[in-house]
């Protein structure tokens, strides 16, 4: 056997040992995030919790000591995306025996130890309500931590946020609604609300750091209840000094007259609401356990539009729910034509194990669902463009977010109504609030110019 001489003097070897020790203290984590805004923010919390233990963010999965998959289970596609990515990084584990892999989020909660059977190279499985316990779990060589954790609303998380101007804030956890298609009440547990003083303290810190916008997160923020209700919380936040407040997601049944009043009265509250309709057919709404009719929904929309000028309303619909006939589907089409939403997220129904709709016999074929989705999208595209054209010529407040992905000479930002606007880059910083004249509407964005930079007509 060849004897390899060390290139290091004894001093240099000591130096290297110190370097290795230092490197070990500063471990690197890479996080894959799937799914909704709640998950995006959970990943910020995971980063925050781990950074307290000395972890820094890895640029690539190859250089990481720990890879976390923050998963989504809402539709089969999101879950498949995670499992195929998990399969693709298996080789990294073979190349680096010290690499640890953790699976967090809704798919982790749903599958629990089954993940170890499916992917034996996974080291840790952690539920969405157990993020705080991740460092503790990492002390063992392998483990699972998936509990209901009803105390979560009392816990404070050191989130490490992606943006320095816009922040997500969890105001409640879980969901009690049990819409029959939805897996969330099973993966995120029962509803609990954070006390208002802890939310206000978090917002106060953000204001002091220069944040301009917060988005309050919960599966159904309208049923927020602690020492105050949701409109009460919004009134308290309005006095915090934050410039823009948004919230997602609202359940139409719980959208109260008081919330509509808050939207019309509070200067910080942005004129946008995401209000999932799901279907235009009362038969399907009832089978979904949504507990409102289309007429109830329409009355809410009318109330919002009458009280909040310029409000934009976006929605979610599901096509191909079990038992949905062509007539039911047509009612959804008619609802979109009647209401004219500013934006739509349309999904094909995805059968989820353990949900009540998953047990129903009259499941539709993939072809039927594809066909219905494909007919819906061009219709909405036309409506969104028509609505956006109404904004041409108006001057709106835009908060700058950064360079536009599609055109490096432009910046992108959002109106209070949550429309994306691009403007020529004249050096505005992220978070800058500018007055913009809308010049051109597109289906997914608006083009404008800064109103204060437009030369006055002679
Ligand atoms: N299949 C398809 N879409 C679903 N959603 C929730 N569960 C399912 C499912 N099983 C949609 C709903 C919800 C959005 C976040 O995801 O429209 O509002
Ligand atoms: Fe799912 Fe319905 Fe709860 Fe939304 S309100 S998370 S769709 S169960």
CSV table of C-alpha atoms in Angstrom, one decimal, residues 171 193-197 199-200 221-237 239 258:
chain,number,residue,atom,x,y,z
A,171,UNK,CA,-52.4,34.3,12.9
A,193,UNK,CA,-55.6,31.3,17.1
A,194,UNK,CA,-52.5,33.2,18.3
A,195,UNK,CA,-53.2,35.8,21.0
A,196,UNK,CA,-53.4,39.3,19.5
A,197,UNK,CA,-50.6,40.7,21.6
A,199,UNK,CA,-49.2,39.0,16.6
A,200,UNK,CA,-49.0,42.8,17.4
A,221,UNK,CA,-58.8,33.8,8.9
A,222,UNK,CA,-62.4,34.8,9.2
A,223,UNK,CA,-62.9,32.4,12.1
A,224,UNK,CA,-59.9,33.9,14.0
A,225,UNK,CA,-60.8,34.2,17.6
A,226,UNK,CA,-58.6,34.9,20.6
A,227,UNK,CA,-59.1,37.9,22.9
A,228,UNK,CA,-60.7,39.5,19.9
A,229,UNK,CA,-62.3,38.4,16.5
A,230,UNK,CA,-60.8,39.0,13.1
A,231,UNK,CA,-62.2,42.5,12.4
A,232,UNK,CA,-61.0,43.4,15.9
A,233,UNK,CA,-57.5,42.1,15.2
A,234,UNK,CA,-57.5,44.1,11.9
A,235,UNK,CA,-58.4,47.3,13.8
A,236,UNK,CA,-55.5,46.7,16.2
A,237,UNK,CA,-53.1,46.1,13.4
A,239,UNK,CA,-52.8,51.2,14.4
A,258,UNK,CA,-68.1,43.7,10.3
